[in-house]
């Protein structure tokens, strides 16, 4: 800081000796005060005032540092911190997501934040920090959050009539509802997912998840096949003793109730 003392010229002929001495003293004191003030400002610039020393953001980090996976509707809490040089003051944080697969809790200026999975995909979560000196925000390394879909342990089953199976969804939040598109072939409990075969044919069971926290609805399909075992021909007439006919075991309507290496036993209810 430079102080300029403006002095208005005064004719010596108009100032009495006593006034001239007072004027000279005031002028001297003013110059001394300006010099002291200039030295004080210079000292503040060089040394700083305790508690207001200059600081700068060196780095920003997020914990946990590893990538995270969450289901649709699931959440994970991230925390951030910054390292500063000098006296750490005036830190301001701001979180952001690279896309809409994830949402961030409010306010985004907290040191920690809750990330919610809204739809399947990857999002990069970044934390920025500034302070009272840094004019450009310093970013952390992006933290990848992967939102993963609901799955089924098994996506299909083959059942004989009156047999049952349990649908097993995995990696989901909140509730699941089940519905059969062909109840005459297979029924399903809408809440428990227990399937019961009724008659020959194929049915598709919809498995619908409504996630927590506003996540996107997900639907998968579980295929139920109820085959019919037949013998061909269904009947024959033997006209002479020791004559023969070949019978063939077959499965109709798709699927297989006869796995490989199965032993099939035939019997006759009238050997006469």
Tab-separated table of C-alpha atoms in Angstrom:
chain	number	residue	atom	x	y	z
A	1	UNK	CA	0.000	0.000	0.000
A	2	UNK	CA	1.328	3.503	-0.922
A	3	UNK	CA	0.138	6.513	1.065
A	4	UNK	CA	0.330	9.952	-0.603
A	5	UNK	CA	0.323	13.058	1.576
A	6	UNK	CA	-1.099	16.028	-0.237
A	7	UNK	CA	0.338	19.331	0.938
A	8	UNK	CA	-1.227	22.674	0.039
A	9	UNK	CA	1.450	25.351	-0.403
A	10	UNK	CA	1.185	28.143	2.155
A	11	UNK	CA	3.051	31.401	1.837
A	12	UNK	CA	5.487	31.985	4.686
A	13	UNK	CA	4.578	35.631	4.659
A	14	UNK	CA	1.007	34.855	5.829
A	15	UNK	CA	1.989	32.478	8.713
A	16	UNK	CA	3.083	33.803	12.031
A	17	UNK	CA	6.179	32.177	13.656
A	18	UNK	CA	4.070	30.275	16.211
A	19	UNK	CA	1.694	29.032	13.532
A	20	UNK	CA	4.670	28.038	11.373
A	21	UNK	CA	6.069	25.839	14.150
A	22	UNK	CA	2.665	24.099	14.702
A	23	UNK	CA	2.235	23.549	10.986
A	24	UNK	CA	5.685	21.978	10.722
A	25	UNK	CA	4.985	19.634	13.696
A	26	UNK	CA	1.662	18.464	12.199
A	27	UNK	CA	3.314	17.841	8.869
A	28	UNK	CA	6.077	15.791	10.500
A	29	UNK	CA	3.614	13.693	12.558
A	30	UNK	CA	1.483	12.985	9.504
A	31	UNK	CA	4.470	11.767	7.532
A	32	UNK	CA	5.562	9.520	10.424
A	33	UNK	CA	2.040	8.040	10.726
A	34	UNK	CA	1.929	7.303	7.003
A	35	UNK	CA	5.313	5.580	7.190
A	36	UNK	CA	4.199	3.399	10.135
A	37	UNK	CA	0.991	2.432	8.323
A	38	UNK	CA	2.909	1.461	5.192
A	39	UNK	CA	5.281	-0.718	7.240
A	40	UNK	CA	2.322	-2.424	8.978
A	41	UNK	CA	0.631	-3.263	5.673
A	42	UNK	CA	3.905	-4.646	4.343
A	43	UNK	CA	4.326	-6.799	7.449
A	44	UNK	CA	0.786	-8.198	7.076
A	45	UNK	CA	1.480	-9.158	3.484
A	46	UNK	CA	4.730	-10.901	4.412
A	47	UNK	CA	3.788	-12.631	7.666
A	48	UNK	CA	-0.023	-12.690	7.712
A	49	UNK	CA	-2.325	-12.277	10.682
A	50	UNK	CA	-2.768	-15.363	12.917
A	51	UNK	CA	-5.969	-17.203	11.964
A	52	UNK	CA	-6.168	-15.582	8.507
A	53	UNK	CA	-3.003	-16.949	6.872
A	54	UNK	CA	-3.283	-17.842	3.228
A	55	UNK	CA	-4.218	-21.475	2.421
A	56	UNK	CA	-4.575	-23.502	-0.742
A	57	UNK	CA	-6.334	-26.794	-1.609
A	58	UNK	CA	-3.705	-29.404	-2.500
A	59	UNK	CA	-5.890	-32.491	-3.008
A	60	UNK	CA	-9.414	-33.875	-2.523
A	61	UNK	CA	-10.310	-37.512	-1.787
A	62	UNK	CA	-13.404	-39.710	-1.356
A	63	UNK	CA	-13.889	-42.655	1.018
A	64	UNK	CA	-14.414	-45.503	0.573
A	65	UNK	CA	-11.835	-45.216	-2.244
A	66	UNK	CA	-12.921	-48.335	-4.142
A	67	UNK	CA	-15.780	-48.528	-6.641
A	68	UNK	CA	-19.151	-49.607	-5.263
A	69	UNK	CA	-22.035	-51.682	-6.638
A	70	UNK	CA	-25.627	-51.189	-5.514
A	71	UNK	CA	-28.982	-52.552	-6.748
A	72	UNK	CA	-31.619	-50.288	-8.226
A	73	UNK	CA	-33.052	-48.412	-5.246
A	74	UNK	CA	-29.975	-49.194	-3.128
A	75	UNK	CA	-27.752	-46.583	-1.474
A	76	UNK	CA	-24.127	-46.003	-0.484
A	77	UNK	CA	-22.681	-43.208	1.690
A	78	UNK	CA	-19.539	-41.412	0.489
A	79	UNK	CA	-17.398	-39.050	2.576
A	80	UNK	CA	-14.946	-36.453	1.323
A	81	UNK	CA	-11.951	-34.557	2.651
A	82	UNK	CA	-9.401	-32.021	1.411
A	83	UNK	CA	-5.735	-31.414	2.212
A	84	UNK	CA	-4.653	-27.774	2.377
A	85	UNK	CA	-1.322	-26.038	2.569
A	86	UNK	CA	-1.099	-23.148	5.032
A	87	UNK	CA	-3.774	-22.443	7.615
A	88	UNK	CA	-6.887	-24.537	6.632
A	89	UNK	CA	-9.763	-22.077	6.352
A	90	UNK	CA	-12.766	-21.357	4.208
A	91	UNK	CA	-13.288	-24.798	2.651
A	92	UNK	CA	-16.354	-25.236	0.447
A	93	UNK	CA	-17.408	-28.600	-1.027
A	94	UNK	CA	-19.618	-29.577	-3.955
A	95	UNK	CA	-20.609	-33.103	-5.122
A	96	UNK	CA	-21.728	-34.027	-8.634
A	97	UNK	CA	-22.730	-37.122	-10.656
A	98	UNK	CA	-21.763	-37.741	-14.270
A	99	UNK	CA	-25.303	-38.835	-15.243
A	100	UNK	CA	-28.786	-39.718	-13.976
A	101	UNK	CA	-28.147	-43.394	-13.129
A	102	UNK	CA	-27.561	-42.131	-9.568
A	103	UNK	CA	-29.034	-39.313	-7.491
A	104	UNK	CA	-27.299	-37.358	-4.715
A	105	UNK	CA	-28.828	-36.382	-1.389
A	106	UNK	CA	-29.223	-32.698	-0.504
A	107	UNK	CA	-27.407	-30.515	0.218
A	108	UNK	CA	-24.548	-31.366	-2.116
A	109	UNK	CA	-22.241	-29.087	-0.094
A	110	UNK	CA	-21.908	-31.483	2.871
A	111	UNK	CA	-18.697	-33.403	3.524
A	112	UNK	CA	-20.639	-36.672	3.107
A	113	UNK	CA	-23.443	-37.626	0.755
A	114	UNK	CA	-25.854	-40.514	0.091
A	115	UNK	CA	-25.824	-41.902	-3.452
A	116	UNK	CA	-28.997	-43.696	-4.624
A	117	UNK	CA	-29.161	-46.043	-7.623
A	118	UNK	CA	-32.028	-45.022	-9.913
A	119	UNK	CA	-31.377	-47.080	-13.043
A	120	UNK	CA	-28.918	-49.690	-14.298
A	121	UNK	CA	-25.548	-48.266	-15.367
A	122	UNK	CA	-22.327	-46.611	-14.167
A	123	UNK	CA	-21.999	-43.138	-12.640
A	124	UNK	CA	-18.837	-41.241	-11.722
A	125	UNK	CA	-19.212	-39.292	-8.474
A	126	UNK	CA	-16.795	-36.378	-8.020
A	127	UNK	CA	-16.130	-34.040	-5.089
A	128	UNK	CA	-14.811	-30.509	-5.684
A	129	UNK	CA	-13.289	-28.211	-3.055
A	130	UNK	CA	-12.360	-24.536	-2.968
A	131	UNK	CA	-11.067	-22.227	-0.224
A	132	UNK	CA	-10.463	-18.527	0.380
A	133	UNK	CA	-7.450	-18.510	-1.950
A	134	UNK	CA	-8.159	-21.162	-4.592
A	135	UNK	CA	-9.957	-19.580	-7.530
A	136	UNK	CA	-10.352	-22.852	-9.471
A	137	UNK	CA	-12.029	-25.856	-7.814
A	138	UNK	CA	-9.854	-28.900	-7.130
A	139	UNK	CA	-11.529	-32.221	-8.039
A	140	UNK	CA	-11.165	-35.626	-6.458
A	141	UNK	CA	-10.596	-38.722	-8.563
A	142	UNK	CA	-14.025	-39.968	-9.759
A	143	UNK	CA	-15.645	-42.653	-7.620
A	144	UNK	CA	-17.457	-45.176	-9.853
A	145	UNK	CA	-20.874	-46.364	-8.654
A	146	UNK	CA	-22.342	-49.280	-10.604
A	147	UNK	CA	-26.108	-49.774	-10.388
A	148	UNK	CA	-26.791	-53.465	-11.054
A	149	UNK	CA	-30.050	-55.076	-12.245
A	150	UNK	CA	-32.330	-57.566	-10.562
A	151	UNK	CA	-31.647	-61.167	-11.628
A	152	UNK	CA	-33.307	-64.577	-11.318
A	153	UNK	CA	-31.444	-67.568	-9.906
A	154	UNK	CA	-33.217	-69.694	-12.548
A	155	UNK	CA	-35.136	-68.265	-15.484
A	156	UNK	CA	-37.154	-71.367	-16.424
A	157	UNK	CA	-38.469	-74.684	-15.119
A	158	UNK	CA	-40.120	-77.822	-16.456
A	159	UNK	CA	-42.825	-79.312	-14.225
A	160	UNK	CA	-45.210	-82.218	-14.338
A	161	UNK	CA	-48.829	-81.337	-13.582
A	162	UNK	CA	-49.492	-80.547	-9.878
A	163	UNK	CA	-45.786	-80.068	-9.151
A	164	UNK	CA	-44.465	-76.790	-7.745
A	165	UNK	CA	-41.395	-74.563	-8.004
A	166	UNK	CA	-40.161	-71.417	-6.251
A	167	UNK	CA	-39.087	-68.358	-8.270
A	168	UNK	CA	-35.939	-66.835	-6.724
A	169	UNK	CA	-35.243	-63.187	-7.624
A	170	UNK	CA	-31.909	-61.720	-6.525
A	171	UNK	CA	-30.282	-58.291	-6.153
A	172	UNK	CA	-33.337	-56.123	-5.611
A	173	UNK	CA	-34.862	-53.749	-3.078
A	174	UNK	CA	-38.406	-53.519	-1.787
A	175	UNK	CA	-41.244	-55.699	-3.095
A	176	UNK	CA	-41.783	-58.216	-5.891
A	177	UNK	CA	-45.081	-59.083	-7.567
A	178	UNK	CA	-45.715	-62.178	-9.723
A	179	UNK	CA	-48.285	-62.825	-12.444
A	180	UNK	CA	-48.907	-65.716	-14.889
A	181	UNK	CA	-49.948	-65.004	-18.473
A	182	UNK	CA	-51.489	-68.491	-18.778
A	183	UNK	CA	-53.032	-69.708	-15.501
A	184	UNK	CA	-54.543	-72.738	-17.252
A	185	UNK	CA	-50.970	-74.051	-17.664
A	186	UNK	CA	-49.282	-72.687	-14.520
A	187	UNK	CA	-50.439	-70.521	-11.637
A	188	UNK	CA	-48.297	-68.388	-9.328
A	189	UNK	CA	-48.817	-66.851	-5.901
A	190	UNK	CA	-48.645	-63.097	-6.571
A	191	UNK	CA	-46.724	-62.411	-3.335
A	192	UNK	CA	-44.570	-65.492	-2.693
A	193	UNK	CA	-43.642	-66.552	-6.243
A	194	UNK	CA	-44.598	-70.215	-5.776
A	195	UNK	CA	-45.492	-71.726	-9.162
A	196	UNK	CA	-47.838	-74.703	-9.646
A	197	UNK	CA	-48.138	-76.635	-12.909
A	198	UNK	CA	-51.730	-77.238	-14.018
A	199	UNK	CA	-51.788	-78.761	-17.498
A	200	UNK	CA	-49.722	-79.249	-20.635
A	201	UNK	CA	-48.380	-76.079	-22.251
A	202	UNK	CA	-46.154	-73.065	-21.595
A	203	UNK	CA	-46.681	-70.096	-19.279
A	204	UNK	CA	-44.649	-66.923	-18.736
A	205	UNK	CA	-44.499	-65.576	-15.184
A	206	UNK	CA	-43.728	-61.852	-14.914
A	207	UNK	CA	-41.508	-60.906	-11.969
A	208	UNK	CA	-41.913	-57.172	-11.313
A	209	UNK	CA	-39.887	-55.183	-8.816
A	210	UNK	CA	-40.798	-51.693	-7.551
A	211	UNK	CA	-37.527	-50.514	-5.964
A	212	UNK	CA	-37.025	-48.239	-2.982
A	213	UNK	CA	-36.149	-44.542	-3.264
A	214	UNK	CA	-37.767	-43.945	-6.639
A	215	UNK	CA	-35.675	-46.439	-8.602
A	216	UNK	CA	-36.848	-47.579	-12.035
A	217	UNK	CA	-39.337	-50.491	-12.094
A	218	UNK	CA	-37.775	-53.774	-13.285
A	219	UNK	CA	-39.532	-56.775	-14.871
A	220	UNK	CA	-38.096	-60.211	-15.691
A	221	UNK	CA	-39.826	-63.342	-17.005
A	222	UNK	CA	-39.802	-66.903	-15.697
A	223	UNK	CA	-40.840	-69.573	-18.238
A	224	UNK	CA	-42.792	-72.608	-17.051
A	225	UNK	CA	-43.140	-75.608	-19.351
A	226	UNK	CA	-45.602	-78.366	-18.520
A	227	UNK	CA	-45.016	-81.187	-21.016
A	228	UNK	CA	-47.192	-84.207	-21.694
A	229	UNK	CA	-45.674	-87.699	-21.777
A	230	UNK	CA	-47.226	-89.881	-24.472
A	231	UNK	CA	-46.858	-93.456	-25.741
A	232	UNK	CA	-47.016	-94.034	-29.456
A	233	UNK	CA	-48.947	-95.755	-30.767
A	234	UNK	CA	-51.598	-95.347	-28.100
A	235	UNK	CA	-52.963	-98.815	-28.880
A	236	UNK	CA	-52.346	-101.912	-31.042
A	237	UNK	CA	-53.963	-105.253	-31.890
A	238	UNK	CA	-51.787	-108.344	-32.017
A	239	UNK	CA	-53.362	-110.881	-34.351
A	240	UNK	CA	-51.117	-113.839	-33.630
A	241	UNK	CA	-49.107	-115.304	-30.816
A	242	UNK	CA	-45.547	-114.035	-30.512
A	243	UNK	CA	-46.275	-111.072	-32.735
A	244	UNK	CA	-44.722	-107.741	-31.703
A	245	UNK	CA	-45.360	-104.013	-31.707
A	246	UNK	CA	-42.891	-101.238	-30.832
A	247	UNK	CA	-44.015	-98.587	-28.384
A	248	UNK	CA	-42.303	-95.194	-28.204
A	249	UNK	CA	-42.246	-92.893	-25.209
A	250	UNK	CA	-42.400	-89.197	-26.178
A	251	UNK	CA	-42.751	-85.795	-24.552
A	252	UNK	CA	-45.172	-83.331	-26.115
A	253	UNK	CA	-45.363	-79.513	-25.703
A	254	UNK	CA	-41.637	-79.009	-25.339
A	255	UNK	CA	-39.397	-79.517	-22.373
A	256	UNK	CA	-38.191	-82.814	-21.075
A	257	UNK	CA	-39.326	-84.841	-18.110
A	258	UNK	CA	-36.962	-87.652	-19.058
A	259	UNK	CA	-33.347	-86.615	-18.409
A	260	UNK	CA	-30.473	-88.371	-20.136
A	261	UNK	CA	-29.473	-91.751	-18.655
A	262	UNK	CA	-32.951	-92.182	-17.154
A	263	UNK	CA	-34.034	-95.820	-16.706
A	264	UNK	CA	-37.565	-96.383	-18.031
A	265	UNK	CA	-39.437	-99.440	-16.750
A	266	UNK	CA	-42.324	-100.851	-18.721
A	267	UNK	CA	-44.986	-103.143	-17.297
A	268	UNK	CA	-48.044	-105.033	-18.520
A	269	UNK	CA	-51.180	-105.347	-16.413
A	270	UNK	CA	-52.332	-108.510	-18.283
A	271	UNK	CA	-49.673	-111.054	-19.160
A	272	UNK	CA	-52.172	-113.672	-20.403
